[in-house]
CSV table of C-alpha atoms and ligand atoms in Angstrom, one decimal:
chain,number,residue,atom,x,y,z
U,4,MET,CA,-17.6,-9.5,95.8
U,5,LYS,CA,-16.4,-13.4,96.1
U,6,LEU,CA,-18.1,-15.2,92.8
U,7,PRO,CA,-20.1,-18.2,94.0
U,8,ILE,CA,-18.2,-20.2,92.1
U,9,ARG,CA,-16.3,-23.3,93.3
U,10,ALA,CA,-12.6,-23.3,93.7
U,11,ALA,CA,-11.5,-26.0,91.9
U,12,VAL,CA,-13.2,-23.9,89.0
U,13,LEU,CA,-11.8,-20.9,89.7
U,14,ALA,CA,-8.5,-22.5,89.5
U,15,SER,CA,-8.7,-24.3,86.2
U,16,PRO,CA,-7.3,-23.4,82.8
U,17,ASN,CA,-9.0,-22.7,79.7
U,18,TYR,CA,-8.8,-25.8,77.5
U,19,PRO,CA,-5.7,-25.1,75.8
U,20,PHE,CA,-6.8,-24.3,72.3
U,21,VAL,CA,-6.2,-21.1,69.9
U,22,PRO,CA,-8.2,-21.2,66.7
U,23,ILE,CA,-5.7,-20.0,63.9
U,24,ASP,CA,-7.1,-19.7,60.3
U,25,ALA,CA,-4.3,-21.1,57.6
U,26,PRO,CA,-4.8,-22.5,54.0
U,27,VAL,CA,-3.6,-25.9,55.1
U,28,LYS,CA,-4.9,-27.3,58.9
U,29,LEU,CA,-3.1,-29.7,60.1
U,30,ASP,CA,-3.6,-29.1,63.8
U,31,GLN,CA,-6.5,-31.0,65.3
U,32,ASN,CA,-6.2,-34.7,63.6
U,33,GLU,CA,-9.5,-34.0,61.8
U,34,ALA,CA,-10.3,-36.1,58.6
U,35,ALA,CA,-8.4,-34.6,56.2
U,36,GLU,CA,-11.8,-34.7,53.9
U,37,ASP,CA,-15.2,-33.8,54.3
U,38,PHE,CA,-18.0,-36.4,55.0
U,39,PRO,CA,-19.0,-37.6,51.4
U,40,ALA,CA,-21.0,-34.9,49.7
U,41,SER,CA,-23.3,-38.3,48.6
U,42,LEU,CA,-24.1,-38.8,52.2
U,43,LYS,CA,-24.3,-35.7,53.5
U,44,ALA,CA,-26.8,-35.1,50.7
U,45,LEU,CA,-29.1,-38.4,52.3
U,46,VAL,CA,-28.8,-36.8,55.6
U,47,LEU,CA,-30.3,-34.0,54.7
U,48,GLU,CA,-32.9,-35.7,52.8
U,49,ARG,CA,-33.8,-37.5,55.6
U,50,LEU,CA,-33.5,-34.8,57.9
U,51,GLY,CA,-36.1,-33.0,55.9
U,52,ARG,CA,-38.9,-35.4,56.6
U,53,GLU,CA,-38.2,-35.9,60.2
U,54,LYS,CA,-40.5,-34.5,62.9
U,55,TRP,CA,-38.4,-31.1,64.4
U,56,HIS,CA,-41.1,-30.4,67.4
U,57,ARG,CA,-40.5,-33.7,68.9
U,58,TYR,CA,-38.0,-34.9,71.4
U,59,THR,CA,-35.7,-37.6,69.8
U,60,ASP,CA,-35.9,-40.8,71.7
U,61,LEU,CA,-34.8,-40.7,76.0
U,62,ASN,CA,-31.4,-42.5,74.9
U,63,ALA,CA,-30.5,-42.6,71.4
U,64,GLU,CA,-31.7,-46.4,70.8
U,65,THR,CA,-31.8,-46.7,67.5
U,66,LEU,CA,-28.5,-45.0,67.0
U,67,CYS,CA,-27.5,-46.8,70.0
U,68,ALA,CA,-28.4,-50.5,68.2
U,69,ALA,CA,-26.4,-49.5,65.0
U,70,ILE,CA,-23.7,-49.0,66.7
U,71,ALA,CA,-23.9,-51.6,68.7
U,72,ARG,CA,-24.8,-53.8,65.0
U,73,TYR,CA,-21.4,-52.1,63.6
U,74,GLU,CA,-19.1,-52.9,66.6
U,75,GLY,CA,-20.9,-56.1,67.4
U,76,TRP,CA,-21.3,-54.9,71.0
U,77,SER,CA,-24.9,-55.7,73.1
U,78,PRO,CA,-26.6,-52.4,72.6
U,79,SER,CA,-27.2,-52.1,76.3
U,80,GLY,CA,-23.2,-52.3,76.7
U,81,VAL,CA,-24.1,-48.3,74.0
U,82,VAL,CA,-23.7,-45.2,75.3
U,83,VAL,CA,-23.9,-41.9,72.9
U,84,THR,CA,-23.0,-38.0,73.8
U,85,THR,CA,-22.4,-35.5,72.2
U,86,GLY,CA,-18.6,-36.4,71.4
U,87,SER,CA,-16.6,-38.4,73.3
U,88,ASN,CA,-14.9,-36.0,75.5
U,89,VAL,CA,-18.1,-35.3,77.3
U,90,LEU,CA,-17.9,-39.0,78.2
U,91,ILE,CA,-14.4,-37.9,79.9
U,92,SER,CA,-15.9,-35.8,82.6
U,93,LEU,CA,-19.4,-38.3,82.8
U,94,LEU,CA,-16.7,-41.2,83.6
U,95,ILE,CA,-15.3,-39.6,86.4
U,96,GLN,CA,-18.5,-38.6,88.0
U,97,LEU,CA,-19.7,-42.0,87.4
U,98,ALA,CA,-16.5,-43.5,89.3
U,99,ALA,CA,-14.2,-41.0,90.5
U,100,LEU,CA,-15.9,-38.0,92.5
U,101,ASP,CA,-14.3,-38.1,95.2
U,102,LYS,CA,-11.6,-40.2,94.5
U,103,SER,CA,-8.9,-40.7,92.0
U,104,VAL,CA,-7.7,-39.9,88.3
U,105,VAL,CA,-5.0,-42.2,87.2
U,106,THR,CA,-3.4,-41.1,83.6
U,107,VAL,CA,0.2,-40.4,82.0
U,108,THR,CA,1.2,-37.3,81.0
U,109,PRO,CA,2.3,-35.8,78.3
U,110,ASN,CA,-1.2,-37.0,77.1
U,111,PHE,CA,-4.8,-36.0,75.8
U,112,SER,CA,-4.9,-32.5,78.0
U,113,LEU,CA,-9.4,-33.1,79.1
U,114,TYR,CA,-8.4,-36.1,81.4
U,115,GLY,CA,-6.2,-34.0,83.5
U,116,LEU,CA,-8.5,-30.7,83.3
U,117,ASP,CA,-11.9,-32.8,84.0
U,118,ALA,CA,-10.2,-34.4,87.2
U,119,LYS,CA,-8.9,-30.8,88.5
U,120,LEU,CA,-12.6,-29.5,88.0
U,121,LEU,CA,-14.5,-32.2,89.4
U,122,GLY,CA,-11.8,-32.3,92.3
U,123,ALA,CA,-10.5,-35.8,92.2
U,124,ALA,CA,-7.3,-36.6,92.6
U,125,LEU,CA,-5.2,-36.3,89.5
U,126,THR,CA,-2.2,-38.8,89.2
U,127,GLU,CA,-0.3,-38.0,86.0
U,128,VAL,CA,2.7,-40.9,85.5
U,129,PRO,CA,5.1,-39.6,83.1
U,130,LEU,CA,6.3,-41.2,80.1
U,131,ARG,CA,9.5,-43.1,80.2
U,132,SER,CA,12.2,-40.8,77.8
U,133,ASP,CA,11.0,-42.9,74.8
U,134,LEU,CA,8.0,-41.4,75.1
U,135,THR,CA,6.3,-45.1,75.9
U,136,VAL,CA,3.7,-45.3,78.6
U,137,ASP,CA,5.4,-46.7,82.2
U,138,MET,CA,2.8,-49.0,82.5
U,139,ASP,CA,4.6,-50.3,86.4
U,140,GLY,CA,4.4,-47.2,87.1
U,141,VAL,CA,0.1,-46.5,86.3
U,142,ILE,CA,-0.3,-49.4,88.4
U,143,ALA,CA,1.7,-48.5,90.9
U,144,ALA,CA,0.2,-45.4,91.1
U,145,THR,CA,-3.5,-46.8,91.9
U,146,LYS,CA,-1.7,-48.8,94.4
U,147,ALA,CA,0.2,-45.6,96.4
U,148,LYS,CA,0.5,-46.3,100.4
U,149,GLY,CA,-0.5,-43.9,102.3
U,150,ASN,CA,-2.9,-41.9,99.4
U,151,ALA,CA,-6.6,-42.4,100.5
U,152,ALA,CA,-7.8,-40.9,97.4
U,153,ALA,CA,-6.2,-43.7,95.2
U,154,HIS,CA,-6.6,-46.5,97.7
U,155,ALA,CA,-10.7,-45.6,97.3
U,156,GLY,CA,-10.6,-46.6,93.1
U,157,GLY,CA,-11.4,-44.4,90.5
U,158,VAL,CA,-10.8,-44.1,86.7
U,159,VAL,CA,-7.2,-45.0,84.8
U,160,TYR,CA,-7.1,-43.1,81.4
U,161,LEU,CA,-5.0,-44.4,79.0
U,162,PRO,CA,-5.5,-44.0,75.5
U,163,GLN,CA,-4.7,-46.6,72.5
U,164,PRO,CA,-3.0,-45.5,70.3
U,165,HIS,CA,-1.1,-42.7,72.9
U,166,ALA,CA,-2.1,-38.6,71.3
U,167,PRO,CA,0.1,-37.0,71.0
U,168,THR,CA,3.2,-39.8,70.7
U,169,GLY,CA,0.9,-42.0,68.1
U,170,SER,CA,2.8,-45.2,70.1
U,171,ILE,CA,0.7,-48.2,71.1
U,172,LEU,CA,0.0,-50.6,74.2
U,173,ALA,CA,0.9,-54.1,74.0
U,174,ALA,CA,-2.5,-56.0,74.5
U,175,SER,CA,-0.3,-57.8,77.5
U,176,GLU,CA,-0.2,-54.2,79.3
U,177,LEU,CA,-3.5,-53.3,78.5
U,178,GLN,CA,-4.1,-57.0,80.0
U,179,ARG,CA,-2.0,-56.2,83.2
U,180,VAL,CA,-3.9,-52.8,83.9
U,181,ALA,CA,-7.2,-54.5,83.3
U,182,GLU,CA,-6.4,-56.5,85.9
U,183,ILE,CA,-5.7,-54.2,88.6
U,184,SER,CA,-7.3,-55.0,92.4
U,185,GLY,CA,-9.8,-52.1,93.9
U,186,GLU,CA,-12.3,-50.2,92.2
U,187,TRP,CA,-10.7,-48.9,89.4
U,188,LEU,CA,-12.6,-48.4,85.9
U,189,VAL,CA,-10.2,-48.6,83.5
U,190,VAL,CA,-11.2,-46.1,80.1
U,191,ILE,CA,-9.0,-47.1,77.0
U,192,ASP,CA,-9.3,-44.4,74.8
U,193,GLU,CA,-9.8,-45.3,71.0
U,194,ALA,CA,-10.1,-42.3,69.4
U,195,TYR,CA,-7.7,-43.4,66.9
U,196,HIS,CA,-8.0,-47.3,66.9
U,197,GLN,CA,-8.7,-47.4,63.3
U,198,PHE,CA,-5.5,-45.9,61.7
U,199,ALA,CA,-3.7,-48.3,64.3
U,200,GLY,CA,-5.6,-51.5,63.4
U,201,THR,CA,-6.2,-52.1,67.2
U,202,SER,CA,-9.1,-53.3,69.4
U,203,SER,CA,-9.6,-53.6,73.2
U,204,ALA,CA,-12.4,-54.9,72.4
U,205,THR,CA,-12.4,-58.3,73.8
U,206,LEU,CA,-10.3,-57.3,76.6
U,207,ALA,CA,-13.6,-55.1,77.6
U,208,ARG,CA,-15.8,-58.1,76.8
U,209,SER,CA,-14.1,-60.2,79.5
U,210,CYS,CA,-13.7,-57.5,81.7
U,211,PRO,CA,-16.9,-55.5,83.0
U,212,ASN,CA,-14.0,-52.7,84.6
U,213,VAL,CA,-12.7,-51.9,81.4
U,214,LEU,CA,-14.7,-49.4,78.8
U,215,ILE,CA,-14.1,-48.6,75.5
U,216,LEU,CA,-14.1,-44.7,74.4
U,217,ARG,CA,-14.9,-44.2,70.7
U,218,THR,CA,-15.3,-40.9,68.7
U,219,PHE,CA,-17.2,-40.2,64.6
U,220,SER,CA,-14.6,-37.0,65.5
U,221,LYS,CA,-11.7,-38.7,63.6
U,222,ALA,CA,-11.8,-41.9,60.8
U,223,TRP,CA,-15.7,-41.2,60.2
U,224,GLY,CA,-15.3,-37.4,59.4
U,225,LEU,CA,-17.6,-36.1,61.6
U,226,ALA,CA,-15.8,-33.8,64.2
U,227,GLY,CA,-18.1,-31.0,63.7
U,228,LEU,CA,-21.5,-33.2,64.3
U,229,ARG,CA,-20.2,-34.0,67.6
U,230,LEU,CA,-20.7,-37.8,68.4
U,231,GLY,CA,-18.8,-40.5,70.4
U,232,TYR,CA,-19.9,-43.2,72.5
U,233,ALA,CA,-18.8,-45.5,75.2
U,234,LEU,CA,-19.0,-50.0,74.8
U,235,ALA,CA,-19.2,-51.2,78.5
U,236,SER,CA,-20.8,-53.7,80.4
U,237,ASP,CA,-23.9,-53.6,80.4
U,238,GLU,CA,-24.3,-52.8,84.2
U,239,VAL,CA,-21.8,-50.0,83.8
U,240,ALA,CA,-23.6,-48.4,80.8
U,241,ARG,CA,-26.7,-48.5,82.7
U,242,HIS,CA,-25.2,-46.3,85.6
U,243,LEU,CA,-23.1,-44.1,82.9
U,244,ARG,CA,-26.5,-43.7,81.2
U,245,LYS,CA,-28.1,-41.9,84.2
U,246,LEU,CA,-25.6,-38.7,83.8
U,247,VAL,CA,-26.6,-38.3,80.1
U,248,PRO,CA,-28.7,-35.6,79.7
U,249,PRO,CA,-32.3,-37.0,78.4
U,250,PHE,CA,-32.7,-36.3,74.6
U,251,ALA,CA,-28.9,-35.3,74.5
U,252,ILE,CA,-29.0,-37.0,71.2
U,253,SER,CA,-30.5,-34.4,68.5
U,254,VAL,CA,-32.3,-36.2,65.0
U,255,MET,CA,-29.6,-34.3,63.0
U,256,GLN,CA,-26.7,-36.5,65.0
U,257,GLN,CA,-28.8,-39.1,64.7
U,258,ILE,CA,-29.2,-39.9,61.3
U,259,ALA,CA,-25.7,-38.3,60.0
U,260,ALA,CA,-24.4,-41.6,62.3
U,261,GLU,CA,-27.1,-43.8,61.3
U,262,VAL,CA,-25.9,-43.1,57.3
U,263,ALA,CA,-22.0,-43.3,58.0
U,264,LEU,CA,-22.5,-46.0,59.8
U,265,SER,CA,-24.8,-48.0,56.8
U,266,ASN,CA,-21.8,-46.8,54.4
U,267,PRO,CA,-18.6,-47.7,56.2
U,268,GLY,CA,-16.5,-47.8,53.2
U,269,TYR,CA,-15.5,-44.4,52.4
U,270,MET,CA,-14.1,-44.5,56.5
U,271,ARG,CA,-12.0,-47.3,55.2
U,272,GLU,CA,-10.7,-46.0,52.2
U,273,ARG,CA,-9.6,-43.2,53.4
U,274,VAL,CA,-8.4,-44.9,56.7
U,275,GLU,CA,-6.0,-46.9,54.5
U,276,ARG,CA,-5.1,-43.6,52.1
U,277,THR,CA,-4.3,-42.2,55.9
U,278,ILE,CA,-2.0,-44.7,56.7
U,279,ARG,CA,-0.4,-44.7,53.8
U,280,GLU,CA,0.2,-40.8,53.4
U,281,ARG,CA,1.3,-41.3,57.1
U,282,GLU,CA,4.4,-44.3,56.4
U,283,ARG,CA,5.2,-41.9,52.6
U,284,ILE,CA,5.6,-38.3,55.4
U,285,ALA,CA,7.8,-40.2,58.1
U,286,LEU,CA,9.6,-42.3,55.4
U,287,ALA,CA,10.9,-38.7,54.1
U,288,LEU,CA,11.2,-36.7,57.1
U,289,ARG,CA,13.9,-39.4,58.1
U,290,GLN,CA,15.9,-37.2,55.9
U,291,HIS,CA,15.5,-34.3,57.4
U,292,PRO,CA,18.7,-32.6,59.0
U,293,THR,CA,17.8,-31.8,62.4
U,294,TRP,CA,14.0,-33.0,62.6
U,295,GLU,CA,13.6,-36.7,64.6
U,296,VAL,CA,10.0,-38.3,64.4
U,297,TYR,CA,8.3,-40.8,66.0
U,298,ALA,CA,6.4,-43.7,64.4
U,299,SER,CA,2.6,-43.6,64.8
U,300,ALA,CA,0.0,-45.9,64.4
U,301,ALA,CA,-2.6,-43.0,64.7
U,302,ASN,CA,-3.1,-39.9,61.6
U,303,PHE,CA,-0.5,-37.7,63.2
U,304,LEU,CA,3.0,-37.6,63.6
U,305,LEU,CA,4.7,-36.2,66.8
U,306,ILE,CA,8.2,-34.8,65.3
U,307,ARG,CA,10.5,-33.3,67.4
U,308,THR,CA,12.5,-30.1,66.3
U,309,PRO,CA,15.7,-28.0,67.6
U,310,ASP,CA,12.8,-25.2,68.4
U,311,ALA,CA,8.9,-25.8,68.1
U,312,ALA,CA,8.5,-21.9,67.7
U,313,ARG,CA,10.2,-21.6,64.9
U,314,ALA,CA,9.5,-24.8,63.0
U,315,SER,CA,5.9,-24.0,63.6
U,316,GLU,CA,6.6,-20.6,62.6
U,317,GLN,CA,8.3,-21.7,59.3
U,318,LEU,CA,5.5,-24.0,58.5
U,319,LEU,CA,2.5,-21.3,59.5
U,320,GLN,CA,4.5,-19.3,56.4
U,321,ALA,CA,4.3,-21.5,53.7
U,322,GLY,CA,0.6,-21.9,55.0
U,323,ILE,CA,0.6,-24.6,57.1
U,324,LEU,CA,-0.6,-25.4,60.7
U,325,VAL,CA,0.6,-27.6,62.9
U,326,ARG,CA,-0.1,-28.2,66.7
U,327,ARG,CA,3.1,-27.0,69.3
U,328,GLN,CA,3.5,-29.8,72.0
U,329,ASP,CA,6.4,-27.8,73.7
U,330,ALA,CA,4.4,-27.1,76.7
U,331,TYR,CA,5.2,-30.3,78.2
U,332,SER,CA,8.8,-30.4,79.3
U,333,SER,CA,9.7,-34.3,77.9
U,334,LEU,CA,8.1,-33.0,74.2
U,335,ALA,CA,10.5,-30.0,74.4
U,336,GLY,CA,10.9,-28.6,70.5
U,337,CYS,CA,8.1,-31.6,69.4
U,338,ILE,CA,4.9,-30.7,67.3
U,339,ARG,CA,2.3,-32.9,66.1
U,340,VAL,CA,1.2,-32.2,62.6
U,341,THR,CA,-1.9,-34.5,61.6
U,342,VAL,CA,-2.1,-36.4,58.1
U,343,GLY,CA,-3.9,-34.2,55.3
U,344,THR,CA,-4.7,-35.1,51.7
U,345,PRO,CA,-2.1,-36.4,49.1
U,346,GLU,CA,-1.2,-32.2,48.5
U,347,GLU,CA,-1.5,-30.9,51.7
U,348,ASN,CA,1.0,-33.4,52.9
U,349,ASP,CA,3.5,-32.8,49.7
U,350,LEU,CA,3.2,-28.9,50.8
U,351,PHE,CA,4.4,-30.0,54.3
U,352,LEU,CA,7.0,-31.6,53.5
U,353,ARG,CA,8.0,-29.0,51.1
U,354,ALA,CA,7.6,-25.9,53.8
U,355,ALA,CA,10.1,-28.1,56.1
U,356,GLY,CA,12.5,-28.4,53.1
U,357,LEU,CA,12.4,-31.8,52.3
T,3,PLP,C1,-10.0,-36.5,69.4
T,3,PLP,C2,-9.8,-37.2,70.2
T,3,PLP,C3,-11.1,-37.5,71.2
T,3,PLP,C4,-12.2,-36.8,70.5
T,3,PLP,O1,-13.4,-36.0,71.3
T,3,PLP,P1,-14.7,-35.8,70.3
T,3,PLP,O2,-15.1,-35.1,71.9
T,3,PLP,O3,-15.6,-37.1,70.3
T,3,PLP,O4,-14.5,-34.8,69.2
T,3,PLP,C5,-11.0,-37.9,72.2
T,3,PLP,N1,-9.5,-38.3,72.6
T,3,PLP,C6,-8.6,-38.4,72.1
T,3,PLP,C7,-7.4,-38.9,72.5
T,3,PLP,C8,-8.7,-37.0,70.9
T,3,PLP,O5,-8.0,-36.7,70.7
């Protein structure tokens, strides 16, 4: 029997992730340390006093207001979902169904996967040979002559900093893409922005076609809670909210995020430590006889080795799990290593022979 499933879904691969157990987990760019125990206790105490048999507010208004206060954004321009990866799919539904998704490659794989699943035309502009974003190429892709889908507009996805390279785009480059003509929603994924000290908020405030994605999964140390949000113009947010399932955010998620936002000190401290550790590892890696490390503004480092399979196996033998990136031809030999605790980073450097 032919399965009653759309051809695009049948043809799509699963999300490329294989869980592997290892004592030192440096493969998913998570925070090195858990959410602080004192704040966890506060969340659990507040959760105990909540009514669990009642639905939460329809669009998590209280949490949106807390995010808006923290970000200096309009509360009606904040849209929260269970992880920013949900928004990646919703934004294609909002602006690119039967239209185009333009992004770069290599890149966070979900932009392309979701575009294919939802049947949007996908253009992936290769990074330049030094692995920086070819903004001329991105802008050209939004104008591609003879490409009816591109002509109709859609969504441009750009991560800032870029994953998996950790590079950043100059504000002037983002300004250029924000000003492209046609019906394009320009989405800047700022999952790692705290580690770069960059923000596209000013740009997004002046260009209503620019939308920012942020997450509680990385710097905030709440990947297991599943929370992300969009900072958009009030008008775009009003329509995006229609696509978020009603009552999507649980009372647990709302309380945890509110507690985190009221106590941002722990996050800022950890970001500073992560940046110091990132630079320490990068400096040490420059002494490696065969590995080459790329400059990163995020909480991970991309390293070119002679053989990614051998390098990751050598590290795994020492109990250290990293992520291979060599499925991309331009990233032959590359592995990506999350910055861990100072102790974990020492173990990593020792396993790398340094
Ligand atoms: C980790 C990451 C996210 C976060 O996804 P969540 O669903 O919020 O956990 C988004 N974009 C990029 C590029 C990431 O690396």
